[in-house]
Amino acid sequence: MEKNEGLEKLEGGENVEAGGKAAASEVPLQMSWVWKRRAVLQDKPLQLQRVIARGICLHLLLALVGLAVFAAMHSTAFNGRSLHFVYSSPLSAMWMGLGGLWFSTVFCLWWVVLCPSFTRAGHYYWAGCGALMAVLGLICLISHAASRNEGGAAGAALIWILGGASACAMSMLWIREDKTSRTMREPAWGCGLRCLCSGREWLVGWMVFLQVWMFAFLIGVTIQAASSAADYAAYPPIGTVYEIEAMSGVTVQMHMFCQGPRSASATMVMEHGGGANCLALKGIADELSNTHGMRTCIYDRIGYGWTPSLYVKGKDDGFPDSGTLLQKLLTAAGEAGPFVCVGHSAGAAACMRFAEAAKGEVTGIAMMDGYPDLIVGGAWRPGVKKYPGDSPAISGTQMFAVIAGPTGFTRGLVGDPGETYVPKTFRAAMTALYAQTRFWLAQYSDLVVEKESGDAAYLYPLMGGVVDERGVVSYGRTLGAHVLVMPASTTVHKECSATYQFNEYCCSRPEETWCKDSALDSSLYLAQAELYATTVGTSGALEVAPLGTAHGYPYQQEHYGWVVEQLVKHFPP
């Protein structure tokens, strides 16, 4: 950059007036200093350098703030402390911090390390990146502010806005002031084969590659924030949200929807499967109430569906199990027994816990392809193989909680019940509830609690049960209830034939280990289903679901009617 002409004249002692009447040595010392400072302050390159230096300092600060937010929110979510969230998740704010940390760090590295190689195209690129970052931050700010209790994430979005706006401004200033600078090199694409030999060019390329990938995540985070805010307005709760005192000092909010006449002989309470929500069993509940005049209640467990509360349970913190919470929720809703609990998948274990918590009030249990004690969360196989140990399920769910949930990568892809879902009008709502950011954290928390609980995670010690060498459990008939067991046919039938090809355990090469394991697992599921029917309650029955039914049969159009028939048959109105 050329020096300011006035500064050169002062430093060189040349005449500052036209005609050379006054020499530089005659200028008073104080005036000379003022003119020097004025010249320096008016020097465009020096001004730009100050802006850049201050911008880099700002981004260093933003990177530290982003790191602090990310570390704090990640620790909050996964360090095992007892925490209660309402309509929110620490994962939203965590990604705001992570995005700010990444952008500001790359910005500083680029300017400090690679600035000499900047072409004008490089500055235009960074101006565009900065503008995009600021726009994404603004959308996240508005979306999180519109959502309930996401103030922390909304505040953290300011990191994106400040970082993006300052990066854009700095590059635009450089472009404006230095278009003709001799320090600018030819565009990278004009250097020919020399680019392949330059380590700097390789570094630039990798940074651009990583930046593009990270922007894909940040765009996903923004879409997730905006979609979640829209979902709150588009799919309001169908029932009522009740406040219940879970334990001393902890009041949680839970969602429940009941329908049908209160004069019914028993109220049927529906327990959805692990990771699902109350809409999974709404089709069955509607049919029982509207066609058969039965009182039904569907609800969302902690962390799922329309239940606002997400409780990350710490080890041995005394937070009650799902059965006790359901008993308190029914009391708050004014629902009186007797009750019949209908549980799908993991909901079967929840029904047994409810029956234990509310002994004398639960007169019936229906288990739809659920296998308490035979298989636990985090396990891939039943029986003696059920103990999770080093199972990747927990770490995998944590990865999904950090990456898939908050970034919206699974939105619309995971949780869709399919074309045959009943009721069809709630398909979009069920998928949207499944896509909540806090859903994956709830899944992870449930798995961790079940693993860390050890033997306390099992029901059979409370019910006089014993485990045989296969891992199959016989109970002591301690529940005064009729138990209806309805396994899916593809779960318990291990044999294949020319006319029966629906079995998920059919193997084309039965001599292989995985085929033998599948056949063994299927036999264990069937043996356990028979023992549920004969050893859990005072009476029981085993009804295998129709041919071809898979795990999700209770909410599928072609099979949910069969479930209703069995429930009416075994628990008449």
XYZ file of C-alpha atoms in Angstrom:
573
model
C 0.000 0.000 0.000
C 1.280 3.529 -0.774
C 1.792 5.953 2.086
C -0.414 8.949 2.493
C 1.052 11.855 0.555
C 0.754 14.278 3.492
C 2.557 11.857 5.767
C 5.427 11.483 3.266
C 5.891 15.238 3.067
C 5.965 15.634 6.834
C 8.437 12.794 7.298
C 10.663 13.943 4.402
C 10.776 17.586 5.528
C 9.329 18.891 2.263
C 7.380 22.112 2.002
C 3.732 21.607 2.905
C 2.547 24.806 1.285
C 2.356 25.613 -2.439
C 5.327 27.750 -3.478
C 7.665 26.310 -0.748
C 7.326 29.305 1.634
C 7.320 27.284 4.841
C 9.770 24.477 5.571
C 8.856 21.345 7.542
C 11.276 22.337 10.276
C 9.251 25.517 10.861
C 6.054 23.600 11.640
C 5.500 23.605 15.415
C 6.211 20.240 17.025
C 2.668 19.914 18.363
C 1.122 20.666 14.967
C 3.466 18.181 13.297
C 2.253 15.436 15.666
C -1.385 16.317 14.988
C -0.859 16.147 11.251
C 0.906 12.809 11.601
C -1.926 11.345 13.666
C -4.474 12.703 11.226
C -2.619 11.165 8.338
C -2.382 7.833 10.117
C -6.073 7.859 11.028
C -6.995 8.675 7.450
C -4.757 5.980 6.007
C -7.147 3.429 4.431
C -4.855 0.380 4.605
C -4.119 1.038 8.262
C -7.828 1.420 8.993
C -8.506 -1.902 7.266
C -5.770 -3.579 9.296
C -7.372 -2.324 12.505
C -10.766 -3.626 11.428
C -9.290 -7.016 10.582
C -7.369 -7.235 13.844
C -10.435 -6.342 15.882
C -12.557 -8.749 13.841
C -10.148 -11.587 14.534
C -10.241 -10.745 18.242
C -14.046 -10.765 18.110
C -14.057 -14.209 16.489
C -11.594 -15.561 19.014
C -14.017 -14.424 21.704
C -17.001 -15.925 19.864
C -15.118 -19.222 19.477
C -14.503 -19.323 23.216
C -18.145 -18.523 23.948
C -19.259 -21.216 21.503
C -16.920 -23.722 23.118
C -18.274 -22.865 26.559
C -21.904 -23.245 25.405
C -21.180 -26.541 23.647
C -19.281 -28.007 26.608
C -21.909 -26.903 29.124
C -24.875 -28.240 27.139
C -23.159 -31.518 26.227
C -22.261 -32.050 29.866
C -25.806 -31.215 30.897
C -27.231 -33.815 28.533
C -24.824 -36.687 29.090
C -23.010 -36.403 32.419
C -25.602 -38.351 34.399
C -26.955 -35.531 36.555
C -30.650 -35.288 37.386
C -32.190 -32.513 35.295
C -35.732 -31.564 34.371
C -36.552 -29.829 31.079
C -39.961 -28.574 29.961
C -40.606 -28.158 26.214
C -36.856 -27.962 25.633
C -33.641 -29.892 25.224
C -30.010 -28.909 25.903
C -29.137 -30.355 22.495
C -30.617 -27.321 20.706
C -28.355 -24.856 22.510
C -25.450 -27.308 22.216
C -25.565 -27.098 18.421
C -25.778 -23.308 18.551
C -22.522 -23.319 20.494
C -20.894 -25.933 18.265
C -21.799 -24.040 15.099
C -20.411 -20.785 16.459
C -17.217 -22.498 17.627
C -16.635 -24.081 14.233
C -17.329 -20.964 12.157
C -15.227 -18.572 14.230
C -12.329 -21.039 14.488
C -12.197 -21.595 10.728
C -12.503 -17.850 10.187
C -9.482 -17.105 12.379
C -7.392 -19.872 10.814
C -8.226 -18.695 7.337
C -7.341 -15.065 7.962
C -4.228 -15.658 10.047
C -2.736 -18.594 8.134
C -4.100 -18.292 4.610
C -4.743 -14.567 4.231
C -1.649 -13.994 2.002
C -3.068 -16.421 -0.560
C -6.416 -14.673 -0.738
C -7.743 -13.846 -4.152
C -10.705 -11.626 -4.689
C -12.746 -14.780 -5.271
C -11.705 -15.994 -1.823
C -13.047 -12.825 -0.227
C -16.307 -13.121 -2.133
C -16.538 -16.721 -0.891
C -16.080 -15.675 2.725
C -18.509 -12.786 2.363
C -21.089 -15.280 1.137
C -20.329 -17.715 3.967
C -20.659 -14.949 6.522
C -23.964 -13.772 5.085
C -25.311 -17.338 5.074
C -24.213 -17.868 8.673
C -25.899 -14.660 9.805
C -29.149 -15.556 8.011
C -29.169 -19.063 9.529
C -28.559 -17.557 12.958
C -31.441 -15.124 12.517
C -33.808 -17.934 11.507
C -32.699 -20.008 14.517
C -33.144 -17.018 16.814
C -36.703 -16.425 15.623
C -37.579 -20.144 15.635
C -36.232 -20.876 19.111
C -37.818 -17.710 20.468
C -41.163 -18.863 19.044
C -40.743 -22.310 20.636
C -41.456 -22.923 24.285
C -38.622 -22.666 26.792
C -35.850 -22.528 24.184
C -34.530 -19.174 25.373
C -31.033 -20.581 25.850
C -30.836 -21.759 22.255
C -32.271 -18.435 21.042
C -29.596 -16.520 22.947
C -26.841 -18.795 21.634
C -28.026 -18.064 18.076
C -26.524 -14.586 18.519
C -23.101 -16.239 18.168
C -24.022 -17.214 14.610
C -25.407 -13.786 13.782
C -22.425 -11.820 15.127
C -19.880 -14.197 13.628
C -21.500 -14.293 10.213
C -22.169 -10.554 9.968
C -18.630 -9.578 11.010
C -17.036 -12.099 8.619
C -19.121 -10.792 5.735
C -18.302 -7.162 6.588
C -14.553 -7.789 6.825
C -14.344 -9.491 3.446
C -16.462 -6.814 1.787
C -14.193 -4.086 3.232
C -11.132 -5.893 1.905
C -12.702 -6.203 -1.529
C -13.661 -2.515 -1.587
C -10.257 -1.180 -0.522
C -7.891 -3.601 -2.186
C -9.263 -4.427 -5.604
C -6.054 -3.196 -7.241
C -3.614 -4.387 -4.583
C -0.399 -5.888 -5.939
C -0.480 -8.384 -3.063
C -3.456 -10.107 -4.654
C -2.502 -13.208 -6.591
C -4.150 -14.644 -9.662
C -7.263 -16.742 -9.020
C -6.545 -20.245 -7.758
C -8.015 -21.810 -10.866
C -5.499 -19.901 -13.023
C -2.387 -21.380 -11.478
C -2.569 -24.576 -13.495
C -0.678 -27.639 -12.311
C 1.167 -25.558 -9.723
C -1.942 -25.789 -7.536
C -1.402 -29.538 -7.145
C 2.070 -28.939 -5.728
C 1.123 -26.263 -3.211
C 0.476 -27.366 0.352
C -1.374 -24.129 0.921
C -3.795 -24.893 -1.884
C -4.412 -28.372 -0.472
C -5.126 -26.839 2.937
C -7.507 -24.341 1.392
C -9.284 -27.159 -0.421
C -9.722 -29.252 2.716
C -10.998 -26.268 4.673
C -13.545 -25.513 1.966
C -14.598 -29.181 1.929
C -15.065 -29.269 5.712
C -16.840 -25.943 5.633
C -19.338 -27.186 3.072
C -20.041 -30.270 5.177
C -20.460 -28.247 8.341
C -22.828 -25.875 6.597
C -24.912 -28.915 5.649
C -25.245 -29.676 9.376
C -25.988 -26.065 10.279
C -28.655 -25.813 7.597
C -30.142 -28.989 9.052
C -30.073 -27.457 12.540
C -31.886 -24.410 11.187
C -34.508 -26.512 9.407
C -35.025 -28.522 12.610
C -35.465 -25.354 14.682
C -37.945 -23.843 12.228
C -39.849 -27.124 11.758
C -40.092 -27.752 15.499
C -41.502 -24.268 16.057
C -44.028 -24.855 13.273
C -44.980 -28.273 14.696
C -45.982 -26.740 18.023
C -48.548 -24.627 16.205
C -49.625 -27.224 13.636
C -50.114 -30.156 16.030
C -51.435 -29.008 19.416
C -52.053 -31.671 22.095
C -55.244 -33.640 21.584
C -55.683 -34.114 25.339
C -54.841 -32.292 28.549
C -51.457 -31.592 30.116
C -51.509 -32.283 33.865
C -49.036 -31.301 36.551
C -48.103 -34.072 38.970
C -45.636 -34.188 41.816
C -43.230 -36.927 40.789
C -41.254 -36.665 44.002
C -40.454 -34.065 46.620
C -39.457 -30.852 44.884
C -40.024 -32.164 41.349
C -43.281 -31.431 39.532
C -43.586 -32.764 36.004
C -46.107 -32.137 33.238
C -47.635 -35.083 31.368
C -50.151 -35.380 28.532
C -53.201 -37.662 28.584
C -56.310 -38.007 26.400
C -59.339 -39.979 27.588
C -62.616 -40.699 25.800
C -65.699 -42.854 26.173
C -68.289 -43.131 28.951
C -67.038 -43.146 32.532
C -69.714 -45.719 33.338
C -67.728 -48.390 31.508
C -66.793 -51.423 33.585
C -63.063 -50.732 33.268
C -60.890 -48.019 31.766
C -58.402 -49.210 29.170
C -55.065 -47.408 29.503
C -52.753 -47.593 26.494
C -48.952 -47.796 26.882
C -47.052 -46.964 23.688
C -43.804 -48.664 22.730
C -40.297 -47.412 23.369
C -39.563 -44.287 21.341
C -43.165 -43.978 20.099
C -45.951 -41.739 21.389
C -49.608 -41.993 22.320
C -50.780 -41.777 18.692
C -49.371 -45.259 18.048
C -52.407 -46.743 19.817
C -55.006 -44.087 19.057
C -56.645 -46.186 16.346
C -57.341 -48.997 18.817
C -58.548 -46.556 21.479
C -60.909 -44.809 19.046
C -62.428 -48.110 17.927
C -62.937 -49.336 21.492
C -64.600 -46.086 22.574
C -66.641 -45.239 19.484
C -67.803 -48.729 18.541
C -67.853 -50.628 21.828
C -68.555 -47.835 24.329
C -65.426 -48.437 26.400
C -63.504 -45.816 28.362
C -59.965 -45.463 26.987
C -56.956 -43.302 27.891
C -53.803 -42.768 25.866
C -50.864 -40.812 27.213
C -47.223 -39.936 26.553
C -44.473 -41.069 28.894
C -41.813 -38.644 30.122
C -39.847 -37.163 27.216
C -42.169 -38.361 24.430
C -45.018 -37.029 22.334
C -46.997 -34.141 23.807
C -45.691 -34.614 27.343
C -43.766 -31.366 27.984
C -41.421 -32.756 30.639
C -38.125 -34.408 29.816
C -36.392 -35.756 32.905
C -32.776 -36.867 32.623
C -32.568 -39.257 35.530
C -29.421 -39.334 37.618
C -28.210 -42.488 39.289
C -30.167 -43.347 42.435
C -31.991 -40.008 42.469
C -35.294 -41.545 43.551
C -37.319 -40.497 40.504
C -40.316 -42.852 40.240
C -40.749 -45.401 37.475
C -43.339 -45.159 34.722
C -45.901 -47.239 36.631
C -45.953 -44.879 39.608
C -46.069 -41.823 37.344
C -49.027 -43.280 35.431
C -50.894 -43.935 38.678
C -50.383 -40.302 39.723
C -51.371 -39.047 36.271
C -54.653 -40.995 36.315
C -55.427 -39.570 39.742
C -54.728 -36.033 38.503
C -57.000 -36.662 35.500
C -59.809 -37.898 37.753
C -59.785 -41.409 36.309
C -60.834 -44.141 38.712
C -60.215 -47.887 38.424
C -60.497 -50.648 37.669
C -58.019 -50.454 34.796
C -56.954 -52.697 31.949
C -53.473 -51.802 30.718
C -52.736 -52.420 27.031
C -49.038 -52.191 26.165
C -47.173 -52.497 22.891
C -43.479 -53.499 22.797
C -41.741 -51.734 25.725
C -45.218 -50.666 26.824
C -45.800 -54.245 28.011
C -43.153 -53.785 30.714
C -44.694 -50.401 31.556
C -48.056 -52.133 32.042
C -46.528 -54.641 34.435
C -44.915 -51.812 36.418
C -48.265 -50.041 36.531
C -49.936 -53.214 37.787
C -47.278 -53.479 40.514
C -47.733 -49.827 41.527
C -51.531 -49.963 41.512
C -52.233 -53.422 42.863
C -55.916 -54.118 43.209
C -56.849 -51.518 40.583
C -55.460 -53.291 37.517
C -57.700 -56.206 36.550
C -56.229 -56.905 33.127
C -52.998 -56.659 31.136
C -52.698 -57.007 27.353
C -49.189 -57.426 25.926
C -48.730 -56.807 22.199
C -45.384 -58.202 21.018
C -43.669 -57.061 24.203
C -41.271 -59.221 26.215
C -40.422 -57.799 29.657
C -37.386 -59.358 31.366
C -36.619 -61.530 28.325
C -34.990 -58.637 26.485
C -33.972 -55.243 27.838
C -33.060 -51.886 26.363
C -29.659 -51.897 24.681
C -29.729 -55.649 23.991
C -29.867 -57.159 20.534
C -30.999 -60.648 21.475
C -33.303 -62.204 24.100
C -32.582 -64.689 26.857
C -29.114 -65.017 28.314
C -27.843 -62.757 25.497
C -30.005 -59.882 26.672
C -27.530 -58.257 29.028
C -26.282 -55.185 27.139
C -22.719 -55.079 28.501
C -20.742 -53.386 25.760
C -23.720 -53.214 23.394
C -23.376 -50.384 20.874
C -27.051 -49.457 21.281
C -26.359 -46.843 23.961
C -23.458 -45.192 22.167
C -25.391 -45.397 18.912
C -28.403 -43.706 20.459
C -26.132 -41.020 21.924
C -24.713 -40.412 18.455
C -28.226 -40.048 17.087
C -29.120 -37.728 19.958
C -26.163 -35.466 19.125
C -26.217 -35.642 15.321
C -29.466 -36.949 13.877
C -32.051 -35.350 16.159
C -30.888 -31.711 16.425
C -29.807 -31.517 12.770
C -33.097 -32.793 11.381
C -31.420 -35.502 9.283
C -34.022 -38.053 10.363
C -37.029 -35.721 10.057
C -39.646 -37.429 7.934
C -37.474 -40.517 7.470
C -37.641 -42.069 10.950
C -40.921 -42.365 12.815
C -43.262 -42.443 9.838
C -45.756 -45.243 10.650
C -46.420 -45.924 6.966
C -49.277 -45.798 4.510
C -51.409 -48.305 6.435
C -51.218 -46.436 9.749
C -54.478 -45.913 11.643
C -55.842 -43.265 12.085
C -54.588 -41.781 8.812
C -55.409 -38.197 9.813
C -52.787 -38.352 12.579
C -49.949 -39.794 10.528
C -48.244 -36.415 10.030
C -48.630 -35.557 13.721
C -47.094 -38.855 14.823
C -44.127 -38.344 12.504
C -43.652 -34.759 13.702
C -43.702 -35.794 17.367
C -41.093 -38.431 16.608
C -38.842 -35.756 15.068
C -38.557 -33.609 18.212
C -34.988 -32.836 19.260
C -35.652 -33.996 22.811
C -36.988 -37.362 21.627
C -33.512 -38.820 21.057
C -32.271 -37.571 24.416
C -35.259 -39.264 26.063
C -34.371 -42.510 24.260
C -30.755 -42.264 25.368
C -31.701 -41.453 28.960
C -34.050 -44.461 29.137
C -31.345 -46.832 27.879
C -28.717 -45.502 30.281
C -31.055 -45.708 33.265
C -32.016 -49.285 32.411
C -28.384 -50.326 32.081
C -27.207 -48.563 35.247
C -30.146 -49.889 37.264
C -28.759 -53.416 37.014
C -31.061 -56.003 38.570
C -33.496 -53.261 39.577
C -34.420 -52.927 35.891
C -36.059 -56.360 35.976
C -39.590 -57.060 37.131
C -39.394 -60.744 37.999
C -37.723 -60.268 41.446
C -40.772 -58.225 42.496
C -43.153 -60.867 41.206
C -41.658 -64.049 42.635
C -40.093 -65.011 39.330
C -37.172 -67.291 38.520
C -34.933 -67.415 35.447
C -33.927 -70.687 33.797
C -30.691 -71.449 31.987
C -32.073 -69.997 28.725
C -32.904 -66.653 30.309
C -36.654 -67.343 30.151
C -38.637 -66.187 33.195
C -41.399 -67.938 35.141
C -43.406 -65.660 37.444
C -45.250 -66.313 40.698
C -48.824 -65.310 39.758
C -48.557 -62.248 41.980
C -50.749 -59.944 39.866
C -54.485 -60.260 40.352
C -55.191 -59.704 36.671
C -56.124 -61.564 33.530
C -53.124 -61.465 31.160
C -53.647 -61.505 27.400
C -50.460 -62.093 25.372
C -50.528 -61.210 21.654
C -47.139 -61.762 19.989
C -46.593 -60.963 16.311
C -46.552 -64.112 14.216
C -43.217 -63.228 12.605
C -41.639 -62.992 16.049
C -42.591 -66.388 17.455
C -42.817 -68.654 14.391
C -39.422 -69.933 13.384
C -40.364 -72.451 10.727
C -40.644 -71.557 7.039
C -42.476 -73.357 4.287
C -43.501 -72.852 0.686
C -46.817 -71.403 1.835
C -45.464 -69.366 4.735
C -42.893 -66.765 3.759
C -43.785 -63.914 6.116
C -41.397 -64.903 8.886
C -38.598 -62.391 9.452
C -36.502 -65.280 10.815
C -36.696 -67.388 7.666
C -33.185 -68.294 6.548
C -32.124 -69.483 3.125
C -28.998 -71.092 4.653
C -30.132 -72.663 7.954
C -26.686 -74.077 8.636
C -25.214 -70.593 9.149
C -24.783 -69.200 12.655
C -27.052 -66.191 12.234
C -29.867 -68.449 11.014
C -29.484 -70.734 14.010
C -29.437 -67.728 16.341
C -32.606 -66.349 14.754
C -34.405 -69.649 15.140
C -33.282 -69.880 18.776
C -34.444 -66.344 19.502
C -37.830 -67.043 17.963
C -38.284 -70.121 20.145
C -37.374 -68.076 23.233
C -39.967 -65.421 22.405
C -42.656 -68.083 22.030
C -41.688 -69.865 25.255
C -41.716 -66.581 27.173
C -45.079 -65.564 25.692
C -46.586 -68.825 26.961
C -45.171 -68.200 30.450
C -46.561 -64.661 30.560
C -50.006 -66.107 29.930
C -49.675 -68.839 32.575
C -47.525 -67.401 35.380
C -48.007 -63.605 35.620
C -51.648 -63.220 36.654
C -54.485 -65.235 38.067
C -55.519 -66.199 34.530
C -54.233 -65.678 31.029
C -54.416 -66.485 27.339
C -52.026 -66.611 24.396
C -53.353 -65.312 21.086
C -50.772 -65.190 18.303
C -51.483 -62.360 15.881
C -52.594 -63.268 12.340
C -50.224 -64.684 9.756
C -47.692 -62.144 8.514
C -48.044 -59.641 11.346
C -44.835 -57.788 12.206
C -43.871 -55.812 15.293
C -45.897 -52.721 14.381
C -49.176 -54.552 13.713
C -51.267 -52.754 16.430
C -51.404 -49.521 14.407
C -51.685 -51.010 10.905
C -54.973 -50.907 8.991
C -55.111 -54.623 8.205
C -54.496 -55.849 11.759
C -55.614 -53.310 14.383
C -59.203 -54.571 14.087
C -58.015 -58.008 15.207
C -56.509 -56.421 18.324
C -59.822 -54.732 19.113
C -61.658 -58.044 18.744
C -59.300 -59.763 21.182
C -59.557 -56.963 23.742
C -63.363 -56.977 23.633
C -63.370 -60.778 23.845
C -61.087 -60.998 26.892
C -62.119 -57.760 28.626
C -65.801 -57.296 27.693
C -67.424 -53.873 28.259
